[in-house]
PDB file of C-alpha atoms and ligand atoms in Angstrom:
ATOM      1  CA  UNK F   1     -12.636 -21.429   0.324  1.00  0.00           C
ATOM      2  CA  UNK F   2      -9.592 -19.057  -1.657  1.00  0.00           C
ATOM      3  CA  UNK F   3      -5.990 -17.248  -0.715  1.00  0.00           C
ATOM      4  CA  UNK F   4      -6.935 -14.024  -1.475  1.00  0.00           C
ATOM      5  CA  UNK F   5      -7.980 -11.802   1.340  1.00  0.00           C
ATOM      6  CA  UNK F   6      -7.768  -8.522   1.097  1.00  0.00           C
ATOM      7  CA  UNK F   7      -8.833  -7.348   4.380  1.00  0.00           C
ATOM      8  CA  UNK F   8      -7.147  -7.286   8.099  1.00  0.00           C
ATOM      9  CA  UNK F   9      -6.101  -5.862  11.105  1.00  0.00           C
ATOM     10  CA  UNK F  10      -2.220  -5.631  12.600  1.00  0.00           C
ATOM     11  CA  UNK F  11      -1.177  -3.868  16.085  1.00  0.00           C
ATOM     12  CA  UNK F  12      -1.364  -0.159  14.360  1.00  0.00           C
ATOM     13  CA  UNK F  13      -5.278  -0.538  14.818  1.00  0.00           C
ATOM     14  CA  UNK F  14      -7.245  -3.611  17.022  1.00  0.00           C
ATOM     15  CA  UNK F  15      -5.151  -6.610  15.197  1.00  0.00           C
ATOM     16  CA  UNK F  16      -2.769  -8.306  17.823  1.00  0.00           C
ATOM     17  CA  UNK F  17       0.095  -8.725  15.376  1.00  0.00           C
ATOM     18  CA  UNK F  18       3.085  -7.086  13.786  1.00  0.00           C
ATOM     19  CA  UNK F  19       2.539  -6.930  10.470  1.00  0.00           C
ATOM     20  CA  UNK F  20       5.662  -9.466   9.836  1.00  0.00           C
ATOM     21  CA  UNK F  21       3.496 -12.062  12.639  1.00  0.00           C
ATOM     22  CA  UNK F  22       0.334 -11.257  10.203  1.00  0.00           C
ATOM     23  CA  UNK F  23       2.303 -12.263   6.988  1.00  0.00           C
ATOM     24  CA  UNK F  24       3.755 -15.018   8.359  1.00  0.00           C
ATOM     25  CA  UNK F  25       0.461 -16.780   8.795  1.00  0.00           C
ATOM     26  CA  UNK F  26      -1.357 -15.872   6.003  1.00  0.00           C
ATOM     27  CA  UNK F  27       1.790 -17.408   4.311  1.00  0.00           C
ATOM     28  CA  UNK F  28       1.028 -20.489   6.775  1.00  0.00           C
ATOM     29  CA  UNK F  29      -2.647 -20.864   5.877  1.00  0.00           C
ATOM     30  CA  UNK F  30      -1.364 -20.473   1.556  1.00  0.00           C
ATOM     31  CA  UNK F  31      -2.211 -17.044   1.006  1.00  0.00           C
ATOM     32  CA  UNK F  32      -1.709 -15.878  -2.342  1.00  0.00           C
ATOM     33  CA  UNK F  33      -2.985 -12.142  -2.208  1.00  0.00           C
ATOM     34  CA  UNK F  34      -3.159  -9.569   0.931  1.00  0.00           C
ATOM     35  CA  UNK F  35      -3.699  -6.381   2.385  1.00  0.00           C
ATOM     36  CA  UNK F  36      -3.001  -4.664   4.849  1.00  0.00           C
ATOM     37  CA  UNK F  37      -6.226  -2.425   6.273  1.00  0.00           C
ATOM     38  CA  UNK F  38      -5.673  -0.867   9.142  1.00  0.00           C
ATOM     39  CA  UNK F  39      -8.285   1.015  11.324  1.00  0.00           C
ATOM     40  CA  UNK F  40      -7.716   4.835   9.462  1.00  0.00           C
ATOM     41  CA  UNK F  41      -3.831   4.242   9.800  1.00  0.00           C
ATOM     42  CA  UNK F  42      -1.135   3.020   6.848  1.00  0.00           C
ATOM     43  CA  UNK F  43       1.643   2.729   9.815  1.00  0.00           C
ATOM     44  CA  UNK F  44       2.234  -0.789   8.852  1.00  0.00           C
ATOM     45  CA  UNK F  45       1.975  -1.414   4.736  1.00  0.00           C
ATOM     46  CA  UNK F  46       5.794  -0.818   4.153  1.00  0.00           C
ATOM     47  CA  UNK F  47       6.975  -3.485   6.463  1.00  0.00           C
ATOM     48  CA  UNK F  48       4.203  -6.039   5.149  1.00  0.00           C
ATOM     49  CA  UNK F  49       5.140  -5.426   1.381  1.00  0.00           C
ATOM     50  CA  UNK F  50       8.618  -6.774   2.591  1.00  0.00           C
ATOM     51  CA  UNK F  51       7.423  -9.277   5.069  1.00  0.00           C
ATOM     52  CA  UNK F  52       4.975 -10.708   1.847  1.00  0.00           C
ATOM     53  CA  UNK F  53       7.914 -10.386  -0.466  1.00  0.00           C
ATOM     54  CA  UNK F  54       9.990 -12.735   1.031  1.00  0.00           C
ATOM     55  CA  UNK F  55       7.101 -15.180   1.038  1.00  0.00           C
ATOM     56  CA  UNK F  56       5.497 -14.401  -2.657  1.00  0.00           C
ATOM     57  CA  UNK F  57       2.578 -12.608  -2.176  1.00  0.00           C
ATOM     58  CA  UNK F  58       1.324 -10.069  -3.763  1.00  0.00           C
ATOM     59  CA  UNK F  59       0.724  -7.370  -1.420  1.00  0.00           C
ATOM     60  CA  UNK F  60      -1.800  -4.619  -1.994  1.00  0.00           C
ATOM     61  CA  UNK F  61      -1.847  -1.476  -0.218  1.00  0.00           C
ATOM     62  CA  UNK F  62      -4.883  -1.008   1.770  1.00  0.00           C
ATOM     63  CA  UNK F  63      -6.741   0.769   5.249  1.00  0.00           C
ATOM     64  CA  UNK F  64     -10.283   1.155   6.674  1.00  0.00           C
ATOM     65  CA  UNK F  65     -11.322   4.306   7.429  1.00  0.00           C
ATOM     66  CA  UNK F  66     -14.394   5.418   9.734  1.00  0.00           C
ATOM     67  CA  UNK F  67     -16.564   7.784   8.224  1.00  0.00           C
ATOM     68  CA  UNK F  68     -19.712   9.233   9.354  1.00  0.00           C
ATOM     69  CA  UNK F  69     -22.736   8.464   7.276  1.00  0.00           C
ATOM     70  CA  UNK F  70     -26.311   9.790   8.788  1.00  0.00           C
ATOM     71  CA  UNK F  71     -24.699   9.466  11.898  1.00  0.00           C
ATOM     72  CA  UNK F  72     -24.016   6.212  11.943  1.00  0.00           C
ATOM     73  CA  UNK F  73     -20.490   5.237  12.020  1.00  0.00           C
ATOM     74  CA  UNK F  74     -19.509   3.440   7.849  1.00  0.00           C
ATOM     75  CA  UNK F  75     -15.615   1.104   7.369  1.00  0.00           C
ATOM     76  CA  UNK F  76     -14.163   2.394   3.975  1.00  0.00           C
ATOM     77  CA  UNK F  77     -11.883  -0.481   2.845  1.00  0.00           C
ATOM     78  CA  UNK F  78      -9.162   1.498   0.522  1.00  0.00           C
ATOM     79  CA  UNK F  79      -6.960  -0.650  -1.861  1.00  0.00           C
ATOM     80  CA  UNK F  80      -4.455  -0.206  -4.168  1.00  0.00           C
ATOM     81  CA  UNK F  81      -3.355   3.723  -3.379  1.00  0.00           C
ATOM     82  CA  UNK F  82      -0.436   5.475  -2.919  1.00  0.00           C
ATOM     83  CA  UNK F  83       0.150   7.273   0.288  1.00  0.00           C
ATOM     84  CA  UNK F  84       1.354  10.804   0.323  1.00  0.00           C
ATOM     85  CA  UNK F  85       1.347  13.255   3.218  1.00  0.00           C
ATOM     86  CA  UNK F  86      -1.430  14.122   2.808  1.00  0.00           C
ATOM     87  CA  UNK F  87      -2.869  11.473   2.965  1.00  0.00           C
ATOM     88  CA  UNK F  88      -1.679  10.490   6.602  1.00  0.00           C
ATOM     89  CA  UNK F  89      -2.594  13.618   7.821  1.00  0.00           C
ATOM     90  CA  UNK F  90      -5.562  12.705   7.299  1.00  0.00           C
ATOM     91  CA  UNK F  91      -5.832   9.801   8.619  1.00  0.00           C
ATOM     92  CA  UNK F  92      -4.130  10.921  12.201  1.00  0.00           C
ATOM     93  CA  UNK F  93      -6.897  13.486  11.934  1.00  0.00           C
ATOM     94  CA  UNK F  94      -9.523  11.059  11.932  1.00  0.00           C
ATOM     95  CA  UNK F  95      -7.872   9.226  14.407  1.00  0.00           C
ATOM     96  CA  UNK F  96      -8.039  12.258  16.797  1.00  0.00           C
ATOM     97  CA  UNK F  97     -11.030  11.977  18.341  1.00  0.00           C
ATOM     98  CA  UNK F  98     -10.310   8.783  19.588  1.00  0.00           C
ATOM     99  CA  UNK F  99      -8.443   9.898  22.712  1.00  0.00           C
ATOM    100  CA  UNK F 100     -11.074  11.749  23.845  1.00  0.00           C
ATOM    101  CA  UNK F 101     -13.586   9.125  23.224  1.00  0.00           C
ATOM    102  CA  UNK F 102     -11.440   6.909  25.529  1.00  0.00           C
ATOM    103  CA  UNK F 103     -11.818   9.179  28.603  1.00  0.00           C
ATOM    104  CA  UNK F 104     -15.325   9.392  28.034  1.00  0.00           C
ATOM    105  CA  UNK F 105     -16.226   5.875  27.802  1.00  0.00           C
ATOM    106  CA  UNK F 106     -14.103   5.323  30.845  1.00  0.00           C
ATOM    107  CA  UNK F 107     -15.552   8.096  32.437  1.00  0.00           C
ATOM    108  CA  UNK F 108     -19.278   6.613  31.827  1.00  0.00           C
ATOM    109  CA  UNK F 109     -18.181   2.998  33.109  1.00  0.00           C
ATOM    110  CA  UNK F 110     -16.772   3.657  36.317  1.00  0.00           C
ATOM    111  CA  UNK F 111     -20.267   5.485  36.489  1.00  0.00           C
ATOM    112  CA  UNK F 112     -22.719   3.581  35.468  1.00  0.00           C
ATOM    113  CA  UNK F 113     -20.878  -0.182  36.767  1.00  0.00           C
ATOM    114  CA  UNK F 114     -18.153   0.810  38.213  1.00  0.00           C
ATOM    115  CA  UNK F 115     -15.439  -0.263  36.642  1.00  0.00           C
ATOM    116  CA  UNK F 116     -12.306   0.760  37.056  1.00  0.00           C
ATOM    117  CA  UNK F 117      -8.537   2.023  35.473  1.00  0.00           C
ATOM    118  CA  UNK F 118     -10.434   1.467  31.680  1.00  0.00           C
ATOM    119  CA  UNK F 119      -8.453   4.389  30.250  1.00  0.00           C
ATOM    120  CA  UNK F 120      -5.259   3.678  31.356  1.00  0.00           C
ATOM    121  CA  UNK F 121      -6.182  -0.345  31.156  1.00  0.00           C
ATOM    122  CA  UNK F 122      -7.273   0.177  27.476  1.00  0.00           C
ATOM    123  CA  UNK F 123      -4.157   2.116  26.468  1.00  0.00           C
ATOM    124  CA  UNK F 124      -2.208  -0.353  27.888  1.00  0.00           C
ATOM    125  CA  UNK F 125      -3.105  -3.218  25.013  1.00  0.00           C
ATOM    126  CA  UNK F 126      -2.940  -0.515  22.642  1.00  0.00           C
ATOM    127  CA  UNK F 127       0.573  -0.557  20.631  1.00  0.00           C
ATOM    128  CA  UNK F 128      -0.212   2.892  19.316  1.00  0.00           C
ATOM    129  CA  UNK F 129      -1.500   5.245  21.128  1.00  0.00           C
ATOM    130  CA  UNK F 130      -3.312   7.525  19.471  1.00  0.00           C
ATOM    131  CA  UNK F 131      -5.378   4.691  17.925  1.00  0.00           C
ATOM    132  CA  UNK F 132      -6.588   3.242  20.579  1.00  0.00           C
ATOM    133  CA  UNK F 133     -10.271   0.797  19.672  1.00  0.00           C
ATOM    134  CA  UNK F 134     -13.577  -0.179  21.427  1.00  0.00           C
ATOM    135  CA  UNK F 135     -11.457  -3.224  20.808  1.00  0.00           C
ATOM    136  CA  UNK F 136      -9.247  -2.689  23.617  1.00  0.00           C
ATOM    137  CA  UNK F 137     -11.626  -1.777  26.020  1.00  0.00           C
ATOM    138  CA  UNK F 138     -13.742  -4.404  25.613  1.00  0.00           C
ATOM    139  CA  UNK F 139     -10.725  -6.630  25.693  1.00  0.00           C
ATOM    140  CA  UNK F 140      -9.294  -5.230  29.164  1.00  0.00           C
ATOM    141  CA  UNK F 141     -12.814  -5.429  30.625  1.00  0.00           C
ATOM    142  CA  UNK F 142     -12.245  -9.450  29.872  1.00  0.00           C
ATOM    143  CA  UNK F 143      -9.062  -9.706  31.039  1.00  0.00           C
ATOM    144  CA  UNK F 144     -10.140  -7.312  34.437  1.00  0.00           C
ATOM    145  CA  UNK F 145     -13.261 -10.394  34.315  1.00  0.00           C
ATOM    146  CA  UNK F 146     -16.148  -7.973  34.251  1.00  0.00           C
ATOM    147  CA  UNK F 147     -17.731  -9.444  31.686  1.00  0.00           C
ATOM    148  CA  UNK F 148     -16.907 -13.335  29.936  1.00  0.00           C
ATOM    149  CA  UNK F 149     -15.871 -11.998  25.915  1.00  0.00           C
ATOM    150  CA  UNK F 150     -15.786  -8.918  23.916  1.00  0.00           C
ATOM    151  CA  UNK F 151     -19.358  -9.663  22.347  1.00  0.00           C
ATOM    152  CA  UNK F 152     -20.857  -9.069  25.754  1.00  0.00           C
ATOM    153  CA  UNK F 153     -19.065  -5.805  26.163  1.00  0.00           C
ATOM    154  CA  UNK F 154     -19.904  -4.865  22.664  1.00  0.00           C
ATOM    155  CA  UNK F 155     -23.734  -6.382  23.568  1.00  0.00           C
ATOM    156  CA  UNK F 156     -24.336  -4.496  26.956  1.00  0.00           C
ATOM    157  CA  UNK F 157     -21.840  -1.058  26.577  1.00  0.00           C
ATOM    158  CA  UNK F 158     -19.916  -0.423  24.127  1.00  0.00           C
ATOM    159  CA  UNK F 159     -21.717  -1.248  21.187  1.00  0.00           C
ATOM    160  CA  UNK F 160     -22.706   1.917  18.603  1.00  0.00           C
ATOM    161  CA  UNK F 161     -26.252   2.471  20.200  1.00  0.00           C
ATOM    162  CA  UNK F 162     -24.608   0.945  23.552  1.00  0.00           C
ATOM    163  CA  UNK F 163     -25.335   3.841  27.083  1.00  0.00           C
ATOM    164  CA  UNK F 164     -21.232   3.631  28.086  1.00  0.00           C
ATOM    165  CA  UNK F 165     -20.516   4.268  23.953  1.00  0.00           C
ATOM    166  CA  UNK F 166     -19.666   8.362  22.778  1.00  0.00           C
ATOM    167  CA  UNK F 167     -19.707   8.765  19.282  1.00  0.00           C
ATOM    168  CA  UNK F 168     -16.906   9.887  17.046  1.00  0.00           C
ATOM    169  CA  UNK F 169     -17.633  12.827  14.677  1.00  0.00           C
ATOM    170  CA  UNK F 170     -15.490  10.552  11.362  1.00  0.00           C
ATOM    171  CA  UNK F 171     -14.379  11.954   8.371  1.00  0.00           C
ATOM    172  CA  UNK F 172     -17.667  12.389   6.235  1.00  0.00           C
ATOM    173  CA  UNK F 173     -18.451   8.943   3.431  1.00  0.00           C
ATOM    174  CA  UNK F 174     -17.592  11.338   0.369  1.00  0.00           C
ATOM    175  CA  UNK F 175     -14.461  13.292   1.250  1.00  0.00           C
ATOM    176  CA  UNK F 176     -13.285   9.421   2.491  1.00  0.00           C
ATOM    177  CA  UNK F 177     -13.960   8.165  -0.944  1.00  0.00           C
ATOM    178  CA  UNK F 178     -12.480  10.634  -2.626  1.00  0.00           C
ATOM    179  CA  UNK F 179      -8.789  10.904  -0.414  1.00  0.00           C
ATOM    180  CA  UNK F 180      -8.742   7.194  -1.746  1.00  0.00           C
ATOM    181  CA  UNK F 181      -9.958   7.852  -5.328  1.00  0.00           C
ATOM    182  CA  UNK F 182      -7.036  10.964  -5.774  1.00  0.00           C
ATOM    183  CA  UNK F 183      -4.334   8.401  -4.443  1.00  0.00           C
ATOM    184  CA  UNK F 184      -4.957   6.026  -7.470  1.00  0.00           C
ATOM    185  CA  UNK F 185      -7.150   3.871  -5.165  1.00  0.00           C
ATOM    186  CA  UNK F 186      -9.952   1.913  -5.320  1.00  0.00           C
ATOM    187  CA  UNK F 187     -12.654   2.427  -2.666  1.00  0.00           C
ATOM    188  CA  UNK F 188     -14.620  -0.550  -0.736  1.00  0.00           C
ATOM    189  CA  UNK F 189     -17.477  -0.210   1.467  1.00  0.00           C
ATOM    190  CA  UNK F 190     -16.554  -2.708   4.160  1.00  0.00           C
ATOM    191  CA  UNK F 191     -18.841  -5.773   5.382  1.00  0.00           C
ATOM    192  CA  UNK F 192     -22.609  -3.972   3.845  1.00  0.00           C
ATOM    193  CA  UNK F 193     -24.788  -6.259   5.973  1.00  0.00           C
ATOM    194  CA  UNK F 194     -22.654  -5.979   9.097  1.00  0.00           C
ATOM    195  CA  UNK F 195     -24.743  -2.216   9.349  1.00  0.00           C
ATOM    196  CA  UNK F 196     -28.079  -3.150   9.841  1.00  0.00           C
ATOM    197  CA  UNK F 197     -29.463  -0.887   7.459  1.00  0.00           C
ATOM    198  CA  UNK F 198     -33.184  -1.224   6.083  1.00  0.00           C
ATOM    199  CA  UNK F 199     -32.617  -1.898   1.963  1.00  0.00           C
ATOM    200  CA  UNK F 200     -34.070   1.489   1.440  1.00  0.00           C
ATOM    201  CA  UNK F 201     -31.181   3.084   3.409  1.00  0.00           C
ATOM    202  CA  UNK F 202     -28.532   0.458   1.998  1.00  0.00           C
ATOM    203  CA  UNK F 203     -29.507   1.569  -1.340  1.00  0.00           C
ATOM    204  CA  UNK F 204     -29.554   5.385  -0.578  1.00  0.00           C
ATOM    205  CA  UNK F 205     -25.594   5.026   0.997  1.00  0.00           C
ATOM    206  CA  UNK F 206     -24.881   2.652  -1.928  1.00  0.00           C
ATOM    207  CA  UNK F 207     -25.340   5.436  -4.304  1.00  0.00           C
ATOM    208  CA  UNK F 208     -24.089   8.038  -2.838  1.00  0.00           C
ATOM    209  CA  UNK F 209     -20.378   6.122  -2.406  1.00  0.00           C
ATOM    210  CA  UNK F 210     -20.779   5.737  -6.228  1.00  0.00           C
ATOM    211  CA  UNK F 211     -21.328   8.910  -7.106  1.00  0.00           C
ATOM    212  CA  UNK F 212     -17.932  10.092  -4.674  1.00  0.00           C
ATOM    213  CA  UNK F 213     -16.417   7.519  -6.979  1.00  0.00           C
ATOM    214  CA  UNK F 214     -16.722   4.096  -5.090  1.00  0.00           C
ATOM    215  CA  UNK F 215     -16.430   0.998  -7.157  1.00  0.00           C
ATOM    216  CA  UNK F 216     -16.744  -2.129  -4.616  1.00  0.00           C
ATOM    217  CA  UNK F 217     -18.320  -3.561  -1.719  1.00  0.00           C
ATOM    218  CA  UNK F 218     -17.007  -6.605   0.265  1.00  0.00           C
ATOM    219  CA  UNK F 219     -19.197  -9.338  -0.678  1.00  0.00           C
ATOM    220  CA  UNK F 220     -17.121 -12.152   0.821  1.00  0.00           C
ATOM    221  CA  UNK F 221     -16.273 -10.889   4.155  1.00  0.00           C
ATOM    222  CA  UNK F 222     -16.435 -13.239   8.288  1.00  0.00           C
ATOM    223  CA  UNK F 223     -18.970 -11.116   9.216  1.00  0.00           C
ATOM    224  CA  UNK F 224     -21.798 -12.200   7.083  1.00  0.00           C
ATOM    225  CA  UNK F 225     -23.617 -15.263   6.403  1.00  0.00           C
ATOM    226  CA  UNK F 226     -23.782 -16.945   3.132  1.00  0.00           C
ATOM    227  CA  UNK F 227     -27.254 -15.511   2.545  1.00  0.00           C
ATOM    228  CA  UNK F 228     -25.945 -12.559   3.958  1.00  0.00           C
ATOM    229  CA  UNK F 229     -22.824 -12.691   0.834  1.00  0.00           C
ATOM    230  CA  UNK F 230     -25.928 -13.864  -1.559  1.00  0.00           C
ATOM    231  CA  UNK F 231     -27.588 -10.950  -0.825  1.00  0.00           C
ATOM    232  CA  UNK F 232     -24.427  -8.097  -1.140  1.00  0.00           C
ATOM    233  CA  UNK F 233     -23.410  -9.670  -4.445  1.00  0.00           C
ATOM    234  CA  UNK F 234     -27.743  -8.512  -5.397  1.00  0.00           C
ATOM    235  CA  UNK F 235     -26.667  -5.702  -4.580  1.00  0.00           C
ATOM    236  CA  UNK F 236     -23.113  -5.383  -6.586  1.00  0.00           C
ATOM    237  CA  UNK F 237     -24.646  -6.818  -9.840  1.00  0.00           C
ATOM    238  CA  UNK F 238     -27.472  -4.274  -9.502  1.00  0.00           C
ATOM    239  CA  UNK F 239     -24.747  -1.346  -9.182  1.00  0.00           C
ATOM    240  CA  UNK F 240     -22.356  -3.460 -11.199  1.00  0.00           C
ATOM    241  CA  UNK F 241     -19.742  -2.570  -8.649  1.00  0.00           C
ATOM    242  CA  UNK F 242     -16.595  -4.587  -7.912  1.00  0.00           C
ATOM    243  CA  UNK F 243     -16.652  -7.914  -5.168  1.00  0.00           C
ATOM    244  CA  UNK F 244     -14.220  -7.975  -2.712  1.00  0.00           C
ATOM    245  CA  UNK F 245     -13.310 -10.697  -0.002  1.00  0.00           C
ATOM    246  CA  UNK F 246     -11.794  -9.844   3.598  1.00  0.00           C
ATOM    247  CA  UNK F 247     -11.300 -11.687   6.671  1.00  0.00           C
ATOM    248  CA  UNK F 248     -11.309  -8.953   8.854  1.00  0.00           C
ATOM    249  CA  UNK F 249      -8.762 -10.908  10.812  1.00  0.00           C
ATOM    250  CA  UNK F 250      -7.441  -9.508  13.933  1.00  0.00           C
ATOM    251  CA  UNK F 251      -5.584 -12.122  15.689  1.00  0.00           C
ATOM    252  CA  UNK F 252      -7.302 -12.156  18.571  1.00  0.00           C
ATOM    253  CA  UNK F 253      -9.649 -15.939  18.717  1.00  0.00           C
ATOM    254  CA  UNK F 254     -12.006 -15.330  15.741  1.00  0.00           C
ATOM    255  CA  UNK F 255     -13.411 -18.291  15.611  1.00  0.00           C
ATOM    256  CA  UNK F 256     -14.256 -19.057  12.138  1.00  0.00           C
ATOM    257  CA  UNK F 257     -11.856 -16.260  10.539  1.00  0.00           C
ATOM    258  CA  UNK F 258      -9.090 -17.453   8.783  1.00  0.00           C
ATOM    259  CA  UNK F 259      -6.061 -15.067   8.260  1.00  0.00           C
ATOM    260  CA  UNK F 260      -5.151 -15.248   4.342  1.00  0.00           C
ATOM    261  CA  UNK F 261      -8.479 -17.594   3.073  1.00  0.00           C
ATOM    262  CA  UNK F 262     -11.947 -16.182   2.350  1.00  0.00           C
ATOM    263  CA  UNK F 263     -15.091 -17.786   0.973  1.00  0.00           C
ATOM    264  CA  UNK F 264     -15.732 -17.890  -2.927  1.00  0.00           C
ATOM    265  CA  UNK F 265     -17.248 -15.098  -4.128  1.00  0.00           C
ATOM    266  CA  UNK F 266     -20.895 -16.652  -6.194  1.00  0.00           C
ATOM    267  CA  UNK F 267     -20.291 -16.342  -9.940  1.00  0.00           C
ATOM    268  CA  UNK F 268     -22.570 -13.500 -11.022  1.00  0.00           C
ATOM    269  CA  UNK F 269     -19.664 -11.307  -8.677  1.00  0.00           C
ATOM    270  CA  UNK F 270     -16.640  -9.410 -11.256  1.00  0.00           C
ATOM    271  CA  UNK F 271     -13.372  -9.640  -8.467  1.00  0.00           C
ATOM    272  CA  UNK F 272     -12.316  -6.154  -7.115  1.00  0.00           C
ATOM    273  CA  UNK F 273      -8.499  -7.849  -7.597  1.00  0.00           C
ATOM    274  CA  UNK F 274      -8.892  -7.858 -11.606  1.00  0.00           C
ATOM    275  CA  UNK F 275      -7.594  -4.664 -11.061  1.00  0.00           C
ATOM    276  CA  UNK F 276      -4.518  -5.517  -9.546  1.00  0.00           C
TER     277      UNK F 276
HETATM  278  P1  AMP R 301     -13.620   1.619  16.940  1.00  0.00           P
HETATM  279  O1  AMP R 301     -13.410   1.707  15.370  1.00  0.00           O
HETATM  280  O2  AMP R 301     -12.858   1.962  17.905  1.00  0.00           O
HETATM  281  O3  AMP R 301     -15.196   2.481  17.361  1.00  0.00           O
HETATM  282  O4  AMP R 301     -13.953   0.185  17.211  1.00  0.00           O
HETATM  283  C1  AMP R 301     -14.683  -0.825  16.531  1.00  0.00           C
HETATM  284  C2  AMP R 301     -13.806  -1.930  16.551  1.00  0.00           C
HETATM  285  O5  AMP R 301     -13.943  -2.937  17.857  1.00  0.00           O
HETATM  286  C3  AMP R 301     -14.118  -3.016  15.099  1.00  0.00           C
HETATM  287  O6  AMP R 301     -13.652  -2.164  13.974  1.00  0.00           O
HETATM  288  C4  AMP R 301     -14.218  -4.203  15.318  1.00  0.00           C
HETATM  289  O7  AMP R 301     -12.514  -5.105  15.211  1.00  0.00           O
HETATM  290  C5  AMP R 301     -14.289  -4.309  16.954  1.00  0.00           C
HETATM  291  N1  AMP R 301     -16.067  -5.165  17.188  1.00  0.00           N
HETATM  292  C6  AMP R 301     -15.729  -6.246  18.202  1.00  0.00           C
HETATM  293  N2  AMP R 301     -17.615  -6.632  17.823  1.00  0.00           N
HETATM  294  C7  AMP R 301     -17.817  -5.563  17.432  1.00  0.00           C
HETATM  295  C8  AMP R 301     -19.969  -4.791  17.827  1.00  0.00           C
HETATM  296  N3  AMP R 301     -20.326  -5.401  18.270  1.00  0.00           N
HETATM  297  N4  AMP R 301     -19.813  -3.287  17.013  1.00  0.00           N
HETATM  298  C9  AMP R 301     -18.975  -2.856  16.976  1.00  0.00           C
HETATM  299  N5  AMP R 301     -17.494  -2.911  16.580  1.00  0.00           N
HETATM  300  C10 AMP R 301     -16.933  -4.308  17.329  1.00  0.00           C
HETATM  301 MN1   MN R 302     -11.817  -3.982  14.380  1.00  0.00          MN
HETATM  302 MN1   MN R 303     -14.872  -2.629   9.550  1.00  0.00          MN
HETATM  303 MN1   MN R 304     -12.212  -4.433   9.526  1.00  0.00          MN
END
């Protein structure tokens, strides 16, 4: 394992911890470099940066942008950008569909499964009322005893193709990558093995991403198996992409995710942190 983590979440999105709690936990685990990458939100960065300074952790500005690509949701991590009011406004716009989605999902869960008050329940679990996640919905269903765990909630109801999900039209891939580049940041494809894309579709995604200015891909992610890491390392080599590493820690009991630590990159990889 290495002590670098360029992907994790605080309560500014669907993580459980405050930025300060997150940095304290990362420090305990020996992190030397960390990026906070909340979904569609950069409200935690200044607090996280301040905390990191106390612990001697090198802090990198980060965000995980939800994008729509060919009708699917893909996550793009932006690293080391300089935020602006335009940047904040575009993220705000990207969050706008979330409250409407919560209402739609809540209605579907009541109609199809008889689950009550999902709208109010998920909202109460979220620290940011305009950034409610399916994670909060899943956690509410667990708390109510409607499902055994969050996995079951996604498998039965909330997953991308499940009957109680409702798709948001996020910013498109090219616009998101451009936004990051225009703010002097680097764009990274998050957990590429997670999307269940065919080899061809993954190459198409990668090529469009590179054409828009993207330079990195997550090779080491807690969401990847060893085999997936090796496969994505090959893809990175083929397209000359920098490799990134992130725990995708959310602060809930996420089994194999350790904040501040990530599995070593395969030897062929060029680490993206060489740029920072
Ligand atoms: P959202 O961005 O609100 O659509 O919620 C997606 C979030 O739910 C992801 O960022 C994960 O943290 C979490 N999640 C957990 N399990 C799953 C799953 N099986 N499919 C999609 N998201 C999941
Ligand atoms: Mn998440
Ligand atoms: Mn993600
Ligand atoms: Mn994430």
